[in-house]
PDB file of C-alpha atoms and ligand atoms in Angstrom:
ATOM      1  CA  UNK A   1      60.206-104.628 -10.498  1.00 48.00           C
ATOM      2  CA  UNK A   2      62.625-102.579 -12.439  1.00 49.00           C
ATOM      3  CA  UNK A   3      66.040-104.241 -11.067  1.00 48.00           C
ATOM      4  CA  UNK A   4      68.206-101.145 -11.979  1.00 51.00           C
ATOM      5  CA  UNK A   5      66.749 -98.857 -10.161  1.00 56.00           C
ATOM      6  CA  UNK A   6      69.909 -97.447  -7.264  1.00 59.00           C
ATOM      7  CA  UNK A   7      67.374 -95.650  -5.210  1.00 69.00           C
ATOM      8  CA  UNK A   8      66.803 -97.012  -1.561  1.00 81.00           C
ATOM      9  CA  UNK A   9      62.963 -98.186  -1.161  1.00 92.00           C
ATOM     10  CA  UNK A  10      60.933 -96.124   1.217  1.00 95.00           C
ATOM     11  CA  UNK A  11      58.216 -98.535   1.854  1.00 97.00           C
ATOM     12  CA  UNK A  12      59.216-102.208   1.192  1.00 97.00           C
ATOM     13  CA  UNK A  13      55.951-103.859   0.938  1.00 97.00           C
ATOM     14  CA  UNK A  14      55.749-108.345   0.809  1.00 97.00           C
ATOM     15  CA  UNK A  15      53.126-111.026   0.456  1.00 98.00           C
ATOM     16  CA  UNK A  16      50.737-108.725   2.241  1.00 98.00           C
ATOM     17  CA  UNK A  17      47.042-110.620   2.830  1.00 98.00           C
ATOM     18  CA  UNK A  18      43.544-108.877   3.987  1.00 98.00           C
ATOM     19  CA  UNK A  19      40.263-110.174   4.901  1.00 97.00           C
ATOM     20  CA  UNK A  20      37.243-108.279   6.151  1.00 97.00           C
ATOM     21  CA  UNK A  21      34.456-110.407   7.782  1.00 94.00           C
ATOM     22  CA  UNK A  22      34.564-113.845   8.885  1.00 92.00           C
ATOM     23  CA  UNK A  23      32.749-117.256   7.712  1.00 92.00           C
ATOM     24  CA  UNK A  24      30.697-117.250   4.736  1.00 92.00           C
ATOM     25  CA  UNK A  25      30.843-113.010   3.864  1.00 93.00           C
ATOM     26  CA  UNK A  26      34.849-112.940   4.591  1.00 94.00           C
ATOM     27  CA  UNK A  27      36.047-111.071   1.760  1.00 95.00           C
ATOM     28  CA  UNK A  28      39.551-111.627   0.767  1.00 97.00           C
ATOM     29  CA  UNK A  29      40.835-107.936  -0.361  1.00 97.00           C
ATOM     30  CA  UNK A  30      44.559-108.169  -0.639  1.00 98.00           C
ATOM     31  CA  UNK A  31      45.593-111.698  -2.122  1.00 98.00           C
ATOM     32  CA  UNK A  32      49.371-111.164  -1.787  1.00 98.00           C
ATOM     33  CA  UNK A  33      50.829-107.773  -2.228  1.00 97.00           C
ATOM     34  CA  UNK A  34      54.675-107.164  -3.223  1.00 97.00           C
ATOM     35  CA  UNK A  35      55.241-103.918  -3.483  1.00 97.00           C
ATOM     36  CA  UNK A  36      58.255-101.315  -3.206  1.00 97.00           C
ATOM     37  CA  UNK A  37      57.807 -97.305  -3.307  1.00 97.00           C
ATOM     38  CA  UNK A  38      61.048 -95.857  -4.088  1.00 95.00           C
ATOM     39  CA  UNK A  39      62.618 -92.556  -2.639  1.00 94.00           C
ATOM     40  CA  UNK A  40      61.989 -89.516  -4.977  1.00 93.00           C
ATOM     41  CA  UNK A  41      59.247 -91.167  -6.684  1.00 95.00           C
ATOM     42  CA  UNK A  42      55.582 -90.381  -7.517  1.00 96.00           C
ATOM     43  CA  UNK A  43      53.804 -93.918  -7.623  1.00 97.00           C
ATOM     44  CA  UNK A  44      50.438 -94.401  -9.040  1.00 97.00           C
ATOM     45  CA  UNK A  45      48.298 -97.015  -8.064  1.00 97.00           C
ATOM     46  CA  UNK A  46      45.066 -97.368 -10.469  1.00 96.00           C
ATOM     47  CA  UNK A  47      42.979-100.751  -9.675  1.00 95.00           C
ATOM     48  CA  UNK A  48      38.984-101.500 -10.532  1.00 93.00           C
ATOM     49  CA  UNK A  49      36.492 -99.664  -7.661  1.00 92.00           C
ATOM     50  CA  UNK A  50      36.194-101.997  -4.742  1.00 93.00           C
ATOM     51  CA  UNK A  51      39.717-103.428  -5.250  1.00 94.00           C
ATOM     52  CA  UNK A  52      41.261-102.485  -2.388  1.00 96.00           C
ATOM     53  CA  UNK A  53      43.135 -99.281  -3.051  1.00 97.00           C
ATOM     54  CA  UNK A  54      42.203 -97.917   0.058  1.00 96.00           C
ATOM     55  CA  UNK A  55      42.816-100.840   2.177  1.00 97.00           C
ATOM     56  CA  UNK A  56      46.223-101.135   0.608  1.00 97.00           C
ATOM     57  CA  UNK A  57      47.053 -97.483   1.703  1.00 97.00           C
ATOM     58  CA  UNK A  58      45.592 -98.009   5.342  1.00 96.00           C
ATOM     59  CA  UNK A  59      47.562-101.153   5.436  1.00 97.00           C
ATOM     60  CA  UNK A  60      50.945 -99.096   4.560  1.00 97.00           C
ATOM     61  CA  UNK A  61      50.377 -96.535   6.619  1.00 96.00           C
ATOM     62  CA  UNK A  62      50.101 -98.828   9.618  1.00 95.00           C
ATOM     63  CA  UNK A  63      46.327 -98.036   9.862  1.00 94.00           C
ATOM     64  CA  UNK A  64      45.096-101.256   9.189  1.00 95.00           C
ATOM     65  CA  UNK A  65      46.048-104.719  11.091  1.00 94.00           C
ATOM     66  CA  UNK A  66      47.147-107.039   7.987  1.00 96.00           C
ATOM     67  CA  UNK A  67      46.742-111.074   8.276  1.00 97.00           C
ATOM     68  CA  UNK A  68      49.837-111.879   6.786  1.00 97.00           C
ATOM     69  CA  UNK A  69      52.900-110.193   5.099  1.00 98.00           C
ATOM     70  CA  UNK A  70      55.532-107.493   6.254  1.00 97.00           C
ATOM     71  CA  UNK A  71      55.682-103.901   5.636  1.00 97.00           C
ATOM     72  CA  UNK A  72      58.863-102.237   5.864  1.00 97.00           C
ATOM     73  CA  UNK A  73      58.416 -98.028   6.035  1.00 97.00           C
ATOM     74  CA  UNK A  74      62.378 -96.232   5.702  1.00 95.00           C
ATOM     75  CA  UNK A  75      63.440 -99.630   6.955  1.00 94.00           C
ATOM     76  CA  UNK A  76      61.349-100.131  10.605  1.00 95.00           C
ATOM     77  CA  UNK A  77      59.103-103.013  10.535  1.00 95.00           C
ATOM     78  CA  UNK A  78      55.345-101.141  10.856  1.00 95.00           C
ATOM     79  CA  UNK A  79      53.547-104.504  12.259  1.00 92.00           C
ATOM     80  CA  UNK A  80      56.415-105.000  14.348  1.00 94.00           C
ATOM     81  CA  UNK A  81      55.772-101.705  16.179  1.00 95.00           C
ATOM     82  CA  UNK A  82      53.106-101.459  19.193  1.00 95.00           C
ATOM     83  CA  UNK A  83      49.745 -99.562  18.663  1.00 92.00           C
ATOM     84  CA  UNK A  84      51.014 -96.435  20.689  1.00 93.00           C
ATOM     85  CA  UNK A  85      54.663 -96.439  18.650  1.00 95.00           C
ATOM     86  CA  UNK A  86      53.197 -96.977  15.422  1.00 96.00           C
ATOM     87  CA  UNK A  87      50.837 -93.962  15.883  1.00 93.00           C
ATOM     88  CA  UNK A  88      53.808 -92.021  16.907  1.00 93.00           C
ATOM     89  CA  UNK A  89      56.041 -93.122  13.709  1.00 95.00           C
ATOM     90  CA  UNK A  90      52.992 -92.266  11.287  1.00 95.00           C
ATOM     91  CA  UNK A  91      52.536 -89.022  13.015  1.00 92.00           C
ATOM     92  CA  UNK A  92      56.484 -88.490  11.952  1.00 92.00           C
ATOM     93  CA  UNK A  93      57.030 -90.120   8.988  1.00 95.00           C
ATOM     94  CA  UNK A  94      53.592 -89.522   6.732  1.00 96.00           C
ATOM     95  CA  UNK A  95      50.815 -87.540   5.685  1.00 96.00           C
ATOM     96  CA  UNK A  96      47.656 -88.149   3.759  1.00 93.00           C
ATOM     97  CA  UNK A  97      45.617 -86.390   1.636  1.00 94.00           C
ATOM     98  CA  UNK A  98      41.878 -87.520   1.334  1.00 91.00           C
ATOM     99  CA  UNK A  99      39.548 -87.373  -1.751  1.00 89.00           C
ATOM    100  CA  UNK A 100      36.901 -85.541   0.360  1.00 90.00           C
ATOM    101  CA  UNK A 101      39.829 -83.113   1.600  1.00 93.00           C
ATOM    102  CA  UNK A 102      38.385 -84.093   5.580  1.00 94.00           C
ATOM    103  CA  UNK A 103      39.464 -80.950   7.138  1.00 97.00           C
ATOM    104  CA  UNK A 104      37.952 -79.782  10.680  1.00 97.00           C
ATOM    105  CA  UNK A 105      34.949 -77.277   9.222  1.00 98.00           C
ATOM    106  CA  UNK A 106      35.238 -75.134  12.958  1.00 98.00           C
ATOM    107  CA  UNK A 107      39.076 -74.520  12.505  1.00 98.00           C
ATOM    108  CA  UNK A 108      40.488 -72.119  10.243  1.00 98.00           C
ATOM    109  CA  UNK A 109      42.911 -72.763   7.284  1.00 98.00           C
ATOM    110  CA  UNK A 110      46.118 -72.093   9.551  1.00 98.00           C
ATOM    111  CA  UNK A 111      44.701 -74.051  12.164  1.00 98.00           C
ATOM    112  CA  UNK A 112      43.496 -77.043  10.642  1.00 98.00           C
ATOM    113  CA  UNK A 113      47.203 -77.140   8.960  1.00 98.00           C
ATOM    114  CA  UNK A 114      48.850 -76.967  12.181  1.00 98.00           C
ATOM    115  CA  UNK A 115      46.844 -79.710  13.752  1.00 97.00           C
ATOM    116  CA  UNK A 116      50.028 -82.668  12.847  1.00 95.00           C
ATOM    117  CA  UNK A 117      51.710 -80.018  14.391  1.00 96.00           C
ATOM    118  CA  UNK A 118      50.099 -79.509  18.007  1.00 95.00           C
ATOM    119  CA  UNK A 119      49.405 -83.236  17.784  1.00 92.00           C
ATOM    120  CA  UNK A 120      52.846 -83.402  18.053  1.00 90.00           C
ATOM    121  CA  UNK A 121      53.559 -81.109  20.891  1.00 90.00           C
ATOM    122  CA  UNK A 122      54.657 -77.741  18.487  1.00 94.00           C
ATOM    123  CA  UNK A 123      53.804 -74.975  20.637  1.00 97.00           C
ATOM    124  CA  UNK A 124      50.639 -72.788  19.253  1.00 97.00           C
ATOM    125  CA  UNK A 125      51.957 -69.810  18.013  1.00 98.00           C
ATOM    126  CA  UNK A 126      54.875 -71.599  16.703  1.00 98.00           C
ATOM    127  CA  UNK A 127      52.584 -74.341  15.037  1.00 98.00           C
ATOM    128  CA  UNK A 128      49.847 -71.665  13.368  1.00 98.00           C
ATOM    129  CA  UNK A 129      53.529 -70.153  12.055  1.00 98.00           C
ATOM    130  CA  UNK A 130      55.137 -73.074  10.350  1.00 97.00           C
ATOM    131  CA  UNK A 131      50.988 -73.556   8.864  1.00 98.00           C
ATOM    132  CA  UNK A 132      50.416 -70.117   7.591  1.00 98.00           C
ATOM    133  CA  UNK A 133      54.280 -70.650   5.518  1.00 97.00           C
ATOM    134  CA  UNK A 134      52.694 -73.728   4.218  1.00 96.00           C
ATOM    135  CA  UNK A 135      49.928 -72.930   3.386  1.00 96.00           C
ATOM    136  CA  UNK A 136      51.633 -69.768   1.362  1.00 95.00           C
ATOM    137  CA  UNK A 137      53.757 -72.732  -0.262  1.00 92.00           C
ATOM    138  CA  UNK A 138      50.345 -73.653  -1.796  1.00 93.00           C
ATOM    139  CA  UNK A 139      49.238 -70.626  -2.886  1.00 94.00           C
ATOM    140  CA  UNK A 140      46.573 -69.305  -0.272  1.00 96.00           C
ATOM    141  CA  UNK A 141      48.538 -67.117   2.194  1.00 96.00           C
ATOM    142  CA  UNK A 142      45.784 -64.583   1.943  1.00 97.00           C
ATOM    143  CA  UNK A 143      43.300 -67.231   2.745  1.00 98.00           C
ATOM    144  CA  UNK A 144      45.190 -68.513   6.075  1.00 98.00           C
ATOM    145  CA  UNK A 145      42.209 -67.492   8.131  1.00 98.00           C
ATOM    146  CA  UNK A 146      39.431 -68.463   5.880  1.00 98.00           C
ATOM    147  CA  UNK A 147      36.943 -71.506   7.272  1.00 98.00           C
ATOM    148  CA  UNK A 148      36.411 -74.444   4.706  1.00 98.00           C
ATOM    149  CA  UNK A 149      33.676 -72.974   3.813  1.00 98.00           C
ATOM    150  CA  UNK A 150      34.651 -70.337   2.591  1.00 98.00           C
ATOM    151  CA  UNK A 151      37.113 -71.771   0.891  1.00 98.00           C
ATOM    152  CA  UNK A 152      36.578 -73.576  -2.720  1.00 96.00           C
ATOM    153  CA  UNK A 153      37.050 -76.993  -3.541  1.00 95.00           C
ATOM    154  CA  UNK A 154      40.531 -76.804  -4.860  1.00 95.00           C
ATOM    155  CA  UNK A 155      41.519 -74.291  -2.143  1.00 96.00           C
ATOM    156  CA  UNK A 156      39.820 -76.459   0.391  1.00 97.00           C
ATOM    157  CA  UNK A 157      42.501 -79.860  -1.199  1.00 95.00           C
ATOM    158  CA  UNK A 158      44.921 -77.329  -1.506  1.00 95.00           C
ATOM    159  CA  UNK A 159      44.634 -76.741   2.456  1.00 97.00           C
ATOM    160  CA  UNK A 160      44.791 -81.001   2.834  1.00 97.00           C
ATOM    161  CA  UNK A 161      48.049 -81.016   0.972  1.00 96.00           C
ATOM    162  CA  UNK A 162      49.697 -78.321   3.116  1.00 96.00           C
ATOM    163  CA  UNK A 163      48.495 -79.975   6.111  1.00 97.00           C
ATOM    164  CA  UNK A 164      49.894 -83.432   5.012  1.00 96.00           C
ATOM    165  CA  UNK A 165      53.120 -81.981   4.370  1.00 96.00           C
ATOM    166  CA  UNK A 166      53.716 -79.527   7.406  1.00 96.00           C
ATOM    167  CA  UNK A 167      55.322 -82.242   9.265  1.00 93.00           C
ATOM    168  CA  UNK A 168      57.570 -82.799   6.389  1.00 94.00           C
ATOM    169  CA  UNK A 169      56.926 -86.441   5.879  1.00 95.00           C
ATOM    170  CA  UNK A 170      59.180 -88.955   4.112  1.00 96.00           C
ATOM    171  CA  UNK A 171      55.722 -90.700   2.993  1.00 97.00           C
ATOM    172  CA  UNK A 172      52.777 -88.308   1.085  1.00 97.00           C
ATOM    173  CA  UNK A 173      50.218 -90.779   0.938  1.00 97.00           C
ATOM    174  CA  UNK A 174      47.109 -89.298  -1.654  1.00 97.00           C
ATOM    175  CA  UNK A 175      43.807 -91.213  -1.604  1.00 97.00           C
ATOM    176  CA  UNK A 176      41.938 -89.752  -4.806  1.00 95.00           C
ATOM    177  CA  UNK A 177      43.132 -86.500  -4.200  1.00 94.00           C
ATOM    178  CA  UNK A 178      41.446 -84.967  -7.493  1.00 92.00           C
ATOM    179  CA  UNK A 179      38.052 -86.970  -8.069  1.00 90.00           C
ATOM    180  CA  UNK A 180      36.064 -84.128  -5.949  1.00 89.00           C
ATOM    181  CA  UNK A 181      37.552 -81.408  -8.315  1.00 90.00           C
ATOM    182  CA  UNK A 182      36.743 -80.463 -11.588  1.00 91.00           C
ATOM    183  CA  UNK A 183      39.033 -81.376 -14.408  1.00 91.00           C
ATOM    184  CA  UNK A 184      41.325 -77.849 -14.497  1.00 92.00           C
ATOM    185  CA  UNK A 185      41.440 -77.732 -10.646  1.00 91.00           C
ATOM    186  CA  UNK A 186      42.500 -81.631 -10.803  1.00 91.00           C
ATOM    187  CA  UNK A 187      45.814 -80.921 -12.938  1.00 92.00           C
ATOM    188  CA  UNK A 188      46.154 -77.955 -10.629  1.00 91.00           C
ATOM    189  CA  UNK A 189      46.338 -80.058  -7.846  1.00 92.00           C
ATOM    190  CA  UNK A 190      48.829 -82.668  -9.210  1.00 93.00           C
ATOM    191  CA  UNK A 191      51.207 -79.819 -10.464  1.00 93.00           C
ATOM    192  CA  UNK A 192      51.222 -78.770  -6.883  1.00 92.00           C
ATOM    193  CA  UNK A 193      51.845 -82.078  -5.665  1.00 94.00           C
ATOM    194  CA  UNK A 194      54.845 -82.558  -7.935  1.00 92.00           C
ATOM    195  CA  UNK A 195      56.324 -79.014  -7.166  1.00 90.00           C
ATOM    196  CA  UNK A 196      55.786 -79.089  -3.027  1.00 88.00           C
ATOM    197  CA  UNK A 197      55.185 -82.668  -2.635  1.00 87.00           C
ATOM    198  CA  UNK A 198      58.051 -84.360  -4.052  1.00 88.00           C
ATOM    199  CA  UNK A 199      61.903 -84.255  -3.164  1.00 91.00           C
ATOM    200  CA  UNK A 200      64.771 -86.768  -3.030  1.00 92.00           C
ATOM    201  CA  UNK A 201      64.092 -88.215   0.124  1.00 92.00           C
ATOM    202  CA  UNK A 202      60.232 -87.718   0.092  1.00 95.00           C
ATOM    203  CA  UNK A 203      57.469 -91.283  -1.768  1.00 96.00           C
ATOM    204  CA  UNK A 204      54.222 -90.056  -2.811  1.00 97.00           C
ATOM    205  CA  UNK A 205      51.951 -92.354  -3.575  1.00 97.00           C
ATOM    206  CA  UNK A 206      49.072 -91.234  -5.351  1.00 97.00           C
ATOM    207  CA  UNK A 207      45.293 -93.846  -5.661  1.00 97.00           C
ATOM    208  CA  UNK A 208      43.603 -92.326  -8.641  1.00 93.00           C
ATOM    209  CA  UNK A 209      41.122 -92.950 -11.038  1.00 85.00           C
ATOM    210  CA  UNK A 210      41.750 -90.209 -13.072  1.00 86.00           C
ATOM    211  CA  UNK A 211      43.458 -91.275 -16.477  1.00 88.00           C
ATOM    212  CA  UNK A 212      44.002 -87.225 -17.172  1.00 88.00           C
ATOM    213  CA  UNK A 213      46.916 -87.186 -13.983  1.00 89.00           C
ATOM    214  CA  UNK A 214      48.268 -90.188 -15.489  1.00 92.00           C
ATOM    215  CA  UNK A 215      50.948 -88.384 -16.496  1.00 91.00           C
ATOM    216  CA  UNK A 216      52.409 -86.618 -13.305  1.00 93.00           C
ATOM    217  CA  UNK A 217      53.407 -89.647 -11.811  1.00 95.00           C
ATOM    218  CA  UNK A 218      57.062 -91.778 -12.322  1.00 95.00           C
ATOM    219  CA  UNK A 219      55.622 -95.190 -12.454  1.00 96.00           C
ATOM    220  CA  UNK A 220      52.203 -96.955 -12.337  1.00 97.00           C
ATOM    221  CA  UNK A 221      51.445 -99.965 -10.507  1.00 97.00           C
ATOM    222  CA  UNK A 222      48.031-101.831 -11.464  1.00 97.00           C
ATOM    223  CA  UNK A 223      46.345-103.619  -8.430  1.00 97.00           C
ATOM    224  CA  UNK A 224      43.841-106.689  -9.727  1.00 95.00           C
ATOM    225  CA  UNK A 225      42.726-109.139  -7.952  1.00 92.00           C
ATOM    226  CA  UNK A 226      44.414-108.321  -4.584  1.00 96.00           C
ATOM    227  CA  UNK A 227      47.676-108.426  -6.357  1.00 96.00           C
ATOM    228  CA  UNK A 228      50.041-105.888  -8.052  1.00 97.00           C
ATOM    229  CA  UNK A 229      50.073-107.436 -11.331  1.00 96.00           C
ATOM    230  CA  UNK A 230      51.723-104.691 -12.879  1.00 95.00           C
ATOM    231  CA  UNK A 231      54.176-101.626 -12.455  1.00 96.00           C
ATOM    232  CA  UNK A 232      55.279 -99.446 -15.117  1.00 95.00           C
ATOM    233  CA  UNK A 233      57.424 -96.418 -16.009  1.00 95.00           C
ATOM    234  CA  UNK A 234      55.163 -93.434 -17.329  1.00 92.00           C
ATOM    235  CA  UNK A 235      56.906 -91.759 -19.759  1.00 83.00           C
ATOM    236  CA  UNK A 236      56.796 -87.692 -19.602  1.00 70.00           C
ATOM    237  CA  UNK A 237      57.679 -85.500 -22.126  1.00 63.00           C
ATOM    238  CA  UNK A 238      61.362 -84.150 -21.255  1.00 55.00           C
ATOM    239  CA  UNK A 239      62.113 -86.986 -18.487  1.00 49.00           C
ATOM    240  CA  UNK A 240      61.521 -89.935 -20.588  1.00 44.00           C
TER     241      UNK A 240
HETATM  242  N1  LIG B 301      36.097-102.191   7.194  1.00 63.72           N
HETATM  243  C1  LIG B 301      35.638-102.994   6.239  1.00 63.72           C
HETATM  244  N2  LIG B 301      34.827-104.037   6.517  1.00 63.72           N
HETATM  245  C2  LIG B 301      34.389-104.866   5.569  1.00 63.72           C
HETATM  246  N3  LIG B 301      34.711-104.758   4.269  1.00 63.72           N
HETATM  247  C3  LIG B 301      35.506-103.747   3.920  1.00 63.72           C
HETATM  248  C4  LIG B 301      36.023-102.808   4.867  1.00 63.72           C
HETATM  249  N4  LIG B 301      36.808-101.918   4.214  1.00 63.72           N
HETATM  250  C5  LIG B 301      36.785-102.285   2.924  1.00 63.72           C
HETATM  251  N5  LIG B 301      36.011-103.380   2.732  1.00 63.72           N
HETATM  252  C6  LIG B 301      35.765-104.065   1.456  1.00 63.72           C
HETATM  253  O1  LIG B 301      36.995-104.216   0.809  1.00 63.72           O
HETATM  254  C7  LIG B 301      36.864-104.013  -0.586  1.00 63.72           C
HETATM  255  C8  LIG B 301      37.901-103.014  -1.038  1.00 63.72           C
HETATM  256  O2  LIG B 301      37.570-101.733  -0.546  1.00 63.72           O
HETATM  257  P1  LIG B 301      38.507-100.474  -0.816  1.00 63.72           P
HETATM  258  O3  LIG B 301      37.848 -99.310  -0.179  1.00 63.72           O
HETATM  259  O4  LIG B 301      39.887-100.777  -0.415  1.00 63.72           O
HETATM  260  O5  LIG B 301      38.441-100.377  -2.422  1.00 63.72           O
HETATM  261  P2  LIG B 301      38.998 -99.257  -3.397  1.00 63.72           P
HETATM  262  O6  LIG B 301      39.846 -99.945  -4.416  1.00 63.72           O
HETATM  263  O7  LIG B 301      39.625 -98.164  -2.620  1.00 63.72           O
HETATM  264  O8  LIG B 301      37.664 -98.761  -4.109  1.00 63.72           O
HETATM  265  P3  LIG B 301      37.276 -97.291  -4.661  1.00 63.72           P
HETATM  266  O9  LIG B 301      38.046 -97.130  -5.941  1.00 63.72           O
HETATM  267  O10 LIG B 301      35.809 -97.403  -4.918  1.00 63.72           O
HETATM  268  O11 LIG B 301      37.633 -96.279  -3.614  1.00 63.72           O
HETATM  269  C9  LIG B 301      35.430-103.613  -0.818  1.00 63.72           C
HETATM  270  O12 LIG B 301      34.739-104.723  -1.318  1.00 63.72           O
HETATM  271  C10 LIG B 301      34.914-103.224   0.528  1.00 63.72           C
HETATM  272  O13 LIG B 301      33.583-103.541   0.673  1.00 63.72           O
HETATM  273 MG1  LIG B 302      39.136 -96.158  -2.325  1.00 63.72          MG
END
C-alpha cells in the first residue's frame, strides 16, 4: 500500500475469506483480502475470469456474508451491522453499476433512475425530478421517457450510471461496466464516469477486463489467487 497517501480510506477492507459450497466442491474464492479504497479515487481491480471479482464487490458492498475478515465502509463496521441496517446503509452510502446495465425494461428512463430514490421514501414527483436532472447530467435529457428498449446500449449504461449516482453515494461500485459496449461507447462510458462519478469525497471502484480503460483509473489493484497481490499507481498523461 502506498504509505504516503493523506487521504482517509473509504472502504478499509482486512484478511477477508470466502467459500461457496461445502465438503468436497467448497471452493475457496477469497484467500485473504487486504484492501483499502481511498476517498477521491478511481480503483481498478483486474483479476483472471472466475477469480472472484464479483464476489469481492458483493462482499464490500455488504451483499455477501464473508467467513472471516472485517470490512470497514466510511468507518462503520458492514458485518457488524444487522441484515435490515445494512440494507439501509447500502441504500445510502453506494451505488452499482452492472455489466448487463439491469434496468427494469417496464419503467421508463426517469423512472428506473428514481427507483434508489422511492426506495428510499423520496416522494414521486420529487424523485422522477431529481432522475430526469441526472439523467441530463449524462447526456440523455431528451431521452428521460424513453423505455430500455428504445434506448441503445451505451444510453441504456448511461441510464445505470445515473441511477447509481442519484442517491449521491460515497461508494460507485462498477461491475464491468463497459464489456457489453463496443470499444468507442466503452471510453465514452469511463469519461463519464470520471466527469460525474468522481469527487473528493466520492471511491469508485471499477472490475474490468478491458485493458483500453486502463487508463481512467488512479491505481490498479491485481486480485490472484483470492489475494490482492498487487496495487499500482496508473500513470495519466498530465496527472502523473
Ligand atoms: N453463489 C455461488 N455459489 C457457488 N459458487 C460461486 C457463487 N458465486 C461465485 N461462485 C464461484 O466463485 C468463483 C468466482 O466467481 P466471481 O463471479 O466472483 O468471479 P469473477 O472474477 O467476477 O469472474 P468474471 O471475470 O468471469 O466475471 C467462481 O469459480 C464461481 O463459480
Ligand atoms: Mg465477475
Amino acid at each position: 500500500m502506498d504509505e504516503t497517501r493523506t487521504q482517509p480510506a473509504a472502504v478499509r477492507a482486512r484478511g477477508i475469506v470466502k467459500s461457496f459450497g461445502s465438503g468436497d466442491t467448497q471452493v475457496t474464492v477469497l484467500r485473504g483480502i487486504d484492501l483499502d479504497i481511498y476517498q477521491g479515487e478511481m480503483l481498478l481491480l483486474v483479476g483472471e475470469s472466475g477469480g472472484g471479482k464479483t464476489t469481492l464487490l458483493s462482499a464490500l458492498a455488504g451483499i455477501l456474508d464473508i467467513d472471516e475478515g472485517h470490512i470497514d465502509v466510511l468507518g462503520i463496521p458492514l458485518n457488524d451491522l444487522p441484515a435490515g441496517k445494512r440494507t439501509t446503509f447500502r441504500g445510502q452510502t453506494m451505488g452499482f453499476v452492472y455489466q448487463q446495465f439491469n434496468l427494469l425494461p417496464a419503467l421508463t428512463a426517469a423512472e428506473n433512475v428514481a427507483v434508489p430514490l422511492l426506495i428510499q421514501k423520496t416522494g414521486r414527483h420529487e424523485a422522477l425530478q431529481h432522475a430526469r436532472a441526472m439523467l441530463d447530467r449524462v447526456g440523455l435529457g431528451d431521452r428521460t421517457e424513453f423505455l430500455p428498449k428504445n434506448l441503445s446500449g451505451g444510453q441504456q449504461q448511461r441510464v445505470a450510471i445515473a441511477r447509481a449516482l442519484v442517491n449521491e453515494p460515497r461508494l460507485l461500485i462498477c461491475d464491468e461496466p463497459t464489456a457489453a459496449l463496443d470499444g468507442h461507447t466503452g471510453q465514452k462510458i469511463m469519461e463519464l464516469l470520471r466527469e460525474v462519478g468522481r469527487s473528493p469525497d466520492r471511491s469508485v471502484i471499477i472490475v474490468t477486463h478491458d485493458s483500453r480503460i486502463f487508463h481512467f483509473g488512479d491505481r490498479m489493484a491485481h486480485l490472484t489467487d483470492g489475494r490482492i497481490v498487487s496495487i499500482e499507481p496508473i500513470a495519466r498523461e498530465g496527472t502523473a
